[in-house]
Coordinates of C-alpha atoms and ligand atoms in Angstrom, one line a residue:
X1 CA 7.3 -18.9 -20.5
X2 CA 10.0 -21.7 -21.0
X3 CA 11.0 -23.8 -18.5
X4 CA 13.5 -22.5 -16.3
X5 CA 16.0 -25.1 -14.6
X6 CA 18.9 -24.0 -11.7
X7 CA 22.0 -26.7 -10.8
X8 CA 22.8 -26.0 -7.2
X9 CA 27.0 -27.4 -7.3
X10 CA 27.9 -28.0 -3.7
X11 CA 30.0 -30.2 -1.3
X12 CA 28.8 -33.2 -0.5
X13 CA 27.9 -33.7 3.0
X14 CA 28.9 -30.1 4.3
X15 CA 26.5 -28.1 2.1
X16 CA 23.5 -31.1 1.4
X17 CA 21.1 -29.4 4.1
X18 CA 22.0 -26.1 2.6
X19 CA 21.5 -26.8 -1.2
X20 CA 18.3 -28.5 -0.4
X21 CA 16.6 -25.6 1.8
X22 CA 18.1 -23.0 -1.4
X23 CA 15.8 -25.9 -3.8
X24 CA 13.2 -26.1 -2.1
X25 CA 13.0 -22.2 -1.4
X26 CA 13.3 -22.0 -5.3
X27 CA 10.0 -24.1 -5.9
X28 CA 8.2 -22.1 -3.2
X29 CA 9.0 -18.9 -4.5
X30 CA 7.7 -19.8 -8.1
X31 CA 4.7 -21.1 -7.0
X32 CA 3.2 -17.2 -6.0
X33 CA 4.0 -16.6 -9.4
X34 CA 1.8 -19.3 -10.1
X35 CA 4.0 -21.2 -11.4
X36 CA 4.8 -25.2 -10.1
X37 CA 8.4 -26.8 -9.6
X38 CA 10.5 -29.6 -8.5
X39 CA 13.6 -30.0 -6.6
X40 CA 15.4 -33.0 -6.7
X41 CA 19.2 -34.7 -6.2
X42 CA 21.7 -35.7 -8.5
X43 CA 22.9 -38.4 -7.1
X44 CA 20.2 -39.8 -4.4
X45 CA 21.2 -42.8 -5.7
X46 CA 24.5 -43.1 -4.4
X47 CA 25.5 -41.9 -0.4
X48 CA 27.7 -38.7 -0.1
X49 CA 31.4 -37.8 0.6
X50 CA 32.5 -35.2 2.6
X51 CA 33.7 -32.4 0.1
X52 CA 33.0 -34.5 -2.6
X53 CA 31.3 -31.9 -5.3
X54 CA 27.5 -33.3 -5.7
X55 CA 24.3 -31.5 -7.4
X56 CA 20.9 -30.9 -6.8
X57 CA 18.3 -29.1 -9.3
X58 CA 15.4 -26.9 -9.5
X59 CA 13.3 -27.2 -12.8
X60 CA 10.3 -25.0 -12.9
X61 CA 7.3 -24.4 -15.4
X62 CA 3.6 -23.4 -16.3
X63 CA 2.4 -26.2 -16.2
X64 CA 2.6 -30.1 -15.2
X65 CA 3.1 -31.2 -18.9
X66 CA 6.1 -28.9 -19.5
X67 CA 7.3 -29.6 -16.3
X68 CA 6.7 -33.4 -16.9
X69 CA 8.7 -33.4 -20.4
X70 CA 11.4 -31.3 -19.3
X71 CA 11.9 -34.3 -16.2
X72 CA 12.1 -37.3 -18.8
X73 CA 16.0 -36.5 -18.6
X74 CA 17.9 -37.4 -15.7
X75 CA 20.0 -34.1 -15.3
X76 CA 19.0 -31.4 -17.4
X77 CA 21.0 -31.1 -20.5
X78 CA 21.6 -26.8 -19.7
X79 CA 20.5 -25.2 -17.2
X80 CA 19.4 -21.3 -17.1
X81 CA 21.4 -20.7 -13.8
X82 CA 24.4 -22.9 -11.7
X83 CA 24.9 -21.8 -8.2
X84 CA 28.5 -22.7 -7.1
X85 CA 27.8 -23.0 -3.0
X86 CA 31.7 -22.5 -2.4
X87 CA 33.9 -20.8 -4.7
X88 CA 36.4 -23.6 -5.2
X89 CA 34.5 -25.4 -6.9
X90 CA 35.6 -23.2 -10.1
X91 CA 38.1 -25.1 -10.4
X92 CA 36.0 -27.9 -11.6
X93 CA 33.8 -30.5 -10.4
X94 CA 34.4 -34.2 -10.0
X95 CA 31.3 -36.4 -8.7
X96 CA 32.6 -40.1 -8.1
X97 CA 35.4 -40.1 -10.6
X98 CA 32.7 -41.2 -13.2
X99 CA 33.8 -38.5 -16.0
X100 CA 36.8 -36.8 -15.1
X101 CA 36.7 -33.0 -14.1
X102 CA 33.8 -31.3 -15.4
X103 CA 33.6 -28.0 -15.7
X104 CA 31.4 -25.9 -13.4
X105 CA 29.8 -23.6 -15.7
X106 CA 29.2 -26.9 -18.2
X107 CA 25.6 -26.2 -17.8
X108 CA 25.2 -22.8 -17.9
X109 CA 23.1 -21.8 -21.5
X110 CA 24.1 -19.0 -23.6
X111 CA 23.4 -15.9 -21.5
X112 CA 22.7 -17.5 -18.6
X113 CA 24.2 -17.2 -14.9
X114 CA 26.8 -18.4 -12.5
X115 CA 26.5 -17.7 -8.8
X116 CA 28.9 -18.0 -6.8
X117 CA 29.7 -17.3 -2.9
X118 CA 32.8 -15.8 -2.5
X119 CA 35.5 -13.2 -1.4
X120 CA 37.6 -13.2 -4.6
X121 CA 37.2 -10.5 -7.1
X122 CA 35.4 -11.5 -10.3
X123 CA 39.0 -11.5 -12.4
X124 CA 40.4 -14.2 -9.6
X125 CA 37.2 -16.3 -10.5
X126 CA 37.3 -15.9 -13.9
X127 CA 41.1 -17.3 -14.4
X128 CA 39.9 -20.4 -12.5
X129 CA 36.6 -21.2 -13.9
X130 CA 37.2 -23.0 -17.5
X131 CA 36.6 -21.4 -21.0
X132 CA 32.9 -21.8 -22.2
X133 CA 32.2 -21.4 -25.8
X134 CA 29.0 -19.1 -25.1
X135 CA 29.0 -15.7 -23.1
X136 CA 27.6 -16.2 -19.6
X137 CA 27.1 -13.7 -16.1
X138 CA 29.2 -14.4 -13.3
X139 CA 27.6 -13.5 -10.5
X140 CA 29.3 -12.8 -6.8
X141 CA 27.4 -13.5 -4.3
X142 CA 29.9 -11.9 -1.4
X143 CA 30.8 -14.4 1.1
X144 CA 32.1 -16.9 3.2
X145 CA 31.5 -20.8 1.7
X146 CA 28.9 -22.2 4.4
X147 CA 30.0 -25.5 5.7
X148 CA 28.2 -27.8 8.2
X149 CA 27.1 -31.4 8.4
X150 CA 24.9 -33.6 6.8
X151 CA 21.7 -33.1 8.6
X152 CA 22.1 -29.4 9.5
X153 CA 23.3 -26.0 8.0
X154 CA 24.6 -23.1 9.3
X155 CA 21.9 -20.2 9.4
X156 CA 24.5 -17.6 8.3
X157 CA 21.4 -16.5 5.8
X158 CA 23.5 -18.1 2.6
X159 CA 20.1 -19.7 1.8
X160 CA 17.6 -16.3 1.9
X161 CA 21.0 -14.9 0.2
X162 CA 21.0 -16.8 -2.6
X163 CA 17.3 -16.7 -3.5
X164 CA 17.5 -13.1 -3.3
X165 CA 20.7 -13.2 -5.7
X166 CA 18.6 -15.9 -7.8
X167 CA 16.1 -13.2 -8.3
X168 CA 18.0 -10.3 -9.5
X169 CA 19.9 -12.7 -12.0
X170 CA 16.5 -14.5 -13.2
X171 CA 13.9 -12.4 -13.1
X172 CA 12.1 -15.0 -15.6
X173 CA 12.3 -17.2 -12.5
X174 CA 10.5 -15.2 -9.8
X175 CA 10.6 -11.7 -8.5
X176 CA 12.3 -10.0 -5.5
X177 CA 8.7 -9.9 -3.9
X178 CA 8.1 -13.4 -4.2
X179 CA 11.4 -14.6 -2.6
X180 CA 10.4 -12.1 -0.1
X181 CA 7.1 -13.3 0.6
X182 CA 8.2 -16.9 0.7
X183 CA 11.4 -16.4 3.3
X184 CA 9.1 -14.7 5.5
X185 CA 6.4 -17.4 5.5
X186 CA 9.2 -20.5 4.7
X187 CA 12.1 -18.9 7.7
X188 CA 10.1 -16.6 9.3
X189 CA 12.6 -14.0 9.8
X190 CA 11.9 -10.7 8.7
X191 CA 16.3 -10.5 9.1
X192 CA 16.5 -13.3 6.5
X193 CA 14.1 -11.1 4.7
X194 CA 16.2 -8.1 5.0
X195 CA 19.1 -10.5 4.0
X196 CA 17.8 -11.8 0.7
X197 CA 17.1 -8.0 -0.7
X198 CA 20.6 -6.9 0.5
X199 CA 22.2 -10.0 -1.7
X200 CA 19.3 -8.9 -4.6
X201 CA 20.8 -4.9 -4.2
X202 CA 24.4 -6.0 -4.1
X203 CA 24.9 -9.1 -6.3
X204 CA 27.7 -8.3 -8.8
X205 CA 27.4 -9.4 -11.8
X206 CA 30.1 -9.3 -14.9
X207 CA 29.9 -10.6 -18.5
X208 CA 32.3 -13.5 -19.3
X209 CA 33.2 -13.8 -23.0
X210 CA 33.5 -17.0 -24.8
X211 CA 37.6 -16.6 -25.0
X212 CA 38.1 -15.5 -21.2
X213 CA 38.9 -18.1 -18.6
X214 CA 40.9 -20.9 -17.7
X215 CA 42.3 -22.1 -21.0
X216 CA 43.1 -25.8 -20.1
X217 CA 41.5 -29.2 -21.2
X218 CA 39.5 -30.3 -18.2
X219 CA 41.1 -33.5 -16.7
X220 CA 39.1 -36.8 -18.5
X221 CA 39.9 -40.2 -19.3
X222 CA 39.0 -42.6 -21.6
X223 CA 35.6 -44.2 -20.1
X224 CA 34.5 -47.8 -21.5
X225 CA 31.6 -48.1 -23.6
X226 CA 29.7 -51.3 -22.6
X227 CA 30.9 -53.0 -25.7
X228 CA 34.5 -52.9 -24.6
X229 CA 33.9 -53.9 -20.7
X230 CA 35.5 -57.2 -20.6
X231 CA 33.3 -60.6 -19.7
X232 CA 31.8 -60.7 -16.0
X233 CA 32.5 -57.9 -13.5
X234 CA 36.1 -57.1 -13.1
X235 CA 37.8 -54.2 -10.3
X236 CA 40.9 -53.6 -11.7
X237 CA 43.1 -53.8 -8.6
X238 CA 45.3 -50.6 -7.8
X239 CA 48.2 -51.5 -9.5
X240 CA 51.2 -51.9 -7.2
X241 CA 53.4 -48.3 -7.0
X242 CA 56.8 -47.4 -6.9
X243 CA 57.2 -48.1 -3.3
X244 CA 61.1 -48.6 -1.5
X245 CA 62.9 -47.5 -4.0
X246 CA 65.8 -48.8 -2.5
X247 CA 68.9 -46.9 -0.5
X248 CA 68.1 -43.1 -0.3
X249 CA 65.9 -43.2 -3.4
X250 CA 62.4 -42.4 -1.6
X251 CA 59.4 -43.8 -1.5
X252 CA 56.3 -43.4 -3.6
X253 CA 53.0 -45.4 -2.8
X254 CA 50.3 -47.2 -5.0
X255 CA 47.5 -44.5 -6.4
X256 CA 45.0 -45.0 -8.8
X257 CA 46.3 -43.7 -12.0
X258 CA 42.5 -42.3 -12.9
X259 CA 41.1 -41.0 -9.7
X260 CA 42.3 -37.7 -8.8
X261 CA 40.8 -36.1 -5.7
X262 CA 41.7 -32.3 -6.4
X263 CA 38.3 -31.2 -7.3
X264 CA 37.3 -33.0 -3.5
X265 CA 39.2 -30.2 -1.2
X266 CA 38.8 -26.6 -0.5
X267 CA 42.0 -26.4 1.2
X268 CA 45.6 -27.8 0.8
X269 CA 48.5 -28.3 2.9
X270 CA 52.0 -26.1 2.3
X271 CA 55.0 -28.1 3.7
X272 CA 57.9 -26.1 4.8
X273 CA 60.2 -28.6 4.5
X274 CA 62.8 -26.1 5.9
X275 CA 61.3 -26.4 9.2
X276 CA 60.2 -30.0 8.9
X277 CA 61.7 -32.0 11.4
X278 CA 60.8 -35.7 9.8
X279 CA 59.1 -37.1 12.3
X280 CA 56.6 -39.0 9.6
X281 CA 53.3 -38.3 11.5
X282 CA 51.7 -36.5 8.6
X283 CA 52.5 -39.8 6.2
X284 CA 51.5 -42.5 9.2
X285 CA 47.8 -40.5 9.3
X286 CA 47.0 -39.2 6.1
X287 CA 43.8 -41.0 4.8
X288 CA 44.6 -40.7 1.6
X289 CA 48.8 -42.3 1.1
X290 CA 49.8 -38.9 -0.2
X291 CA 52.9 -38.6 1.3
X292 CA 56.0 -39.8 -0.8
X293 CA 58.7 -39.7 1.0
X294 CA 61.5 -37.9 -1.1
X295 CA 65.0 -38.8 -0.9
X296 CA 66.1 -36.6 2.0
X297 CA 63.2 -38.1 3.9
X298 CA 61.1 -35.1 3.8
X299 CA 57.4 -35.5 3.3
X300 CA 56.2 -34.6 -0.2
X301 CA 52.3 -33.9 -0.2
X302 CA 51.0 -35.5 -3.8
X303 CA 48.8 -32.8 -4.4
X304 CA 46.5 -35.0 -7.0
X305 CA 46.5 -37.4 -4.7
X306 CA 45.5 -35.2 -1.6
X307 CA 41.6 -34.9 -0.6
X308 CA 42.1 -31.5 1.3
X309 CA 40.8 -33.2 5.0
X310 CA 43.9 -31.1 6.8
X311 CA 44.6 -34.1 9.5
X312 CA 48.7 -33.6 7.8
X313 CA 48.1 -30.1 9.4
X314 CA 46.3 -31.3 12.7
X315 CA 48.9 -34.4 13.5
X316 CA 51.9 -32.2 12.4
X317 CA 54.3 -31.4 15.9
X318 CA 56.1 -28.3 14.3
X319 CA 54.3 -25.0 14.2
X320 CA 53.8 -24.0 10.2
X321 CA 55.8 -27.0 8.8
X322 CA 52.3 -28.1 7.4
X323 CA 49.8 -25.0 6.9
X324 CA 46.5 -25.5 5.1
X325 CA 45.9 -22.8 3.1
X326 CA 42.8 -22.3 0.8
X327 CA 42.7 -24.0 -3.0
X328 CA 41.7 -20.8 -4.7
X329 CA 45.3 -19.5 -4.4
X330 CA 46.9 -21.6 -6.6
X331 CA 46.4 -22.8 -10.1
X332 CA 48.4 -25.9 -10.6
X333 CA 48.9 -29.1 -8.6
X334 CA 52.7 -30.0 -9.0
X335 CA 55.1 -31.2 -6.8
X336 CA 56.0 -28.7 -3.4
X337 CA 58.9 -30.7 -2.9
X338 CA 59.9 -29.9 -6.5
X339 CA 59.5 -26.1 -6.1
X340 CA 61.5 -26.3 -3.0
X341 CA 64.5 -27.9 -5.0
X342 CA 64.5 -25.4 -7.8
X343 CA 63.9 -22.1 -5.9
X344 CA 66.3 -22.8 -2.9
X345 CA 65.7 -22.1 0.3
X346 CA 65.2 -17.9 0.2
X347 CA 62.9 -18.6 -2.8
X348 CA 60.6 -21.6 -1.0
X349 CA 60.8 -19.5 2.0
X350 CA 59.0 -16.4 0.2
X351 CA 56.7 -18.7 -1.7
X352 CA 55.4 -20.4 1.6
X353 CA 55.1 -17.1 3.4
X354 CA 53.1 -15.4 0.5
X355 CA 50.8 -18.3 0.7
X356 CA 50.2 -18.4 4.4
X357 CA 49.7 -14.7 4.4
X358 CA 47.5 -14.6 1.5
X359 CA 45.0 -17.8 3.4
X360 CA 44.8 -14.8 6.1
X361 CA 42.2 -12.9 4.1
X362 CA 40.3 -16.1 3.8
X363 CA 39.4 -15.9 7.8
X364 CA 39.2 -19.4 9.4
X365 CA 39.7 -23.2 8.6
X366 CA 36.7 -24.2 6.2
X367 CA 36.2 -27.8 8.2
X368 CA 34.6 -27.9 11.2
X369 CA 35.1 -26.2 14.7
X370 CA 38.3 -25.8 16.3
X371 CA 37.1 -24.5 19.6
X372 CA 34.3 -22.8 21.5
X373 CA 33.0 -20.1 20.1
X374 CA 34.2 -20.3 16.8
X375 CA 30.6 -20.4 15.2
X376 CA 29.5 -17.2 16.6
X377 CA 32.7 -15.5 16.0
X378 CA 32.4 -16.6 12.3
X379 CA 29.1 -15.8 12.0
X380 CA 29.8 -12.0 13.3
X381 CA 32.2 -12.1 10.6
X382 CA 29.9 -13.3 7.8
X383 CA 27.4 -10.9 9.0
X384 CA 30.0 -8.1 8.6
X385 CA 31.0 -9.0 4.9
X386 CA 27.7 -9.5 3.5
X387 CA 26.5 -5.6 4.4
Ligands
SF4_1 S1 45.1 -32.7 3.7 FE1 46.9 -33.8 4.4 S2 46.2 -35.6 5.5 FE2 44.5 -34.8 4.3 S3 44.6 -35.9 2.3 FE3 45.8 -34.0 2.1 S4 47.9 -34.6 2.5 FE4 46.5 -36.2 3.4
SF4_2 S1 54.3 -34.2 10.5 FE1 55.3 -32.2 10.2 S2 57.3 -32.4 11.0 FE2 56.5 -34.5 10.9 S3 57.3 -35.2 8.9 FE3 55.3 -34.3 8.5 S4 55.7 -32.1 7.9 FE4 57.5 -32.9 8.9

């Protein structure tokens, strides 16, 4: 049997406890096939950034020679299987700006799967994940994205889930038994056992042909080859921005014309600059300078620019002038304020209240707790969607 390798895509910091348990679950459940593995990180070499999208792999094999050979590459080339640990990662991944958006079935071989967690239907996934020139299975694993911290993860069973999905999509892998065997000496929780042969029964799974998907060129840029890095080290400083444009012109801050943090968030903030009352706390505390000001002196969320952290929404005094709404309901990243100047008020106004309603179905914030009790009540939740 070939050697069998499995990307696990996550976000950095909130989901490293969890893609390591689901990797090292992996390795365990191959070896009562007899088989041996390895489980290691992408990017141990560098620390992690909240939301930033980082990887971890699985490679597994007969033996320690094949294993051995198929680890002389850094990251494997293709892989047989990328799990996608929250769903907006679809829209592509960016790890440290080295490479520009990649896209998140890259990996994936001919015929082999994407997993993902999620509550969108498999069409809703397939307009955002980008064309790949071979067919692959995309596989729903139904869900809530699990987010914690660094050290910990949330035991919402995402972890038994997915190497109970794992099993039904890669039988070559291991069986249903063997995850079975393993949660249940691993976990040992007969619920988590019940948990990972609900996901195996209910995993849905749907063909994507070469021509379906998101049709654009991920976002790259032109990366220098050693031989054209000039003498010595040199940072390129942020060259200065628009700024004061002077009178009621605006103002537009210095951004670095390369690094676009879209692929970093899960959520983005809608302004409703009908109801905004200018007060300038979401530009004074945003992280990230992604405020311009326009100018009316409204605040205009640069959507490239913006990391998804939701502090705009946190720091903002008016109810609903800044919601954050999740990113896989929308498909471009242009200009809100722009929107609001060519569909008028009644038009901005129906926009922002489709958007708002439509982040209902998506339950709760997707950073952090908000206030006592909100694990349990979520986790009642999760519970609920994944029968
Ligand atoms: S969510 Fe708001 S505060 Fe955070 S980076 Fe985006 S615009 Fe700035
Ligand atoms: S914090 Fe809210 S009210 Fe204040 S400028 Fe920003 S959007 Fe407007």
């Amino acid at each position: 049997m070939a050697t069998v390798a499995v990307e696990v895509v996550y976000r950095g910091v909130f989901q490293k406890s969890l893609a390591k348990e689901i990797c090292r679950g992996i390795v365990f459940a191959a070896r009562k096939e007899g088989r041996i593995g390895t489980a290691f990180g992408r990017y141990g070499d560098s620390p992690e950034r909240n939301g930033i999208p980082a990887k971890q792999y699985a490679v597994v094999a007969d033996g320690e020679e094949e294993l051995e050979a198929s680890l002389s590459q850094y990251e494997p080339a293709e892989v047989d299987v990328t799990i996608a640990l929250d769903d907006t990662l679809c829209k592509g991944v960016e790890s440290w700006a080295w490479y520009g958006l990649q896209p998140v079935n890259k990996l994936v071989k001919e015929n082999g799967t994407l997993i993902v967690t999620s509550v969108q239907s498999p069409e809703d996934l397939v307009r955002s994940i980008h064309r790949n020139g071979v067919p692959y299975n995309l596989a729903i694993l139904r869900g809530q994205p699990s987010f914690s911290g660094l050290w910990v993860y949330r035991d919402d069973h995402t972890d038994v889930r997915v190497l109970g999905a794992l099993s039904k999509s890669c039988p070559q892998l291991f069986s249903l038994a063997s995850v079975e065997e393993t949660v249940k000496e691993q976990w040992r929780s007969d619920l988590k056992v019940a948990s990972a042969r609900r996901a195996y029964e209910r995993l849905m799974t749907r063909l994507v042909e070469p021509g379906e998907g998101n049709p654009e060129e991920a976002y790259s840029y032109h990366l220098l080859p050693w031989q054209e890095m000039r003498e010595g080290v040199v940072v390129p400083a942020v060259p200065k921005g628009n700024g004061f444009r002077g009178g009621d012109k605006g103002f537009e801050p210095a951004r670095n014309p390369h690094f676009k943090k879209f692929a970093t968030r899960s959520m983005r903030p809608v302004v409703n600059f009908d109801t905004c009352a200018k007060c300038s706390l979401c530009w004074l505390h945003c992280p990230d300078g992604c405020f311009d000001i326009t100018p009316e002196g409204l605040y205009d969320a640069n959507i490239n620019a913006c990391c998804g952290c939701g502090i705009c929404e946190e720091v903002c005094p008016v109810k609903g002038a800044i919601t954050m709404v999740n990113e896989a309901l929308f498909t471009e990243n242009g200009s809100q304020y722009e929107l609001w100047k060519a569909q008028g008020k009644e038009g901005y106004q129906t926009w922002v209240g489709e958007k708002v309603t439509a982040q209902k179905g998506f339950g709760q914030w997707s950073h952090g707790y908000h206030h006592k009790g909100q694990y349990e009540t979520e986790l009642a939740l999760a519970s609920k969607e994944a029968q």
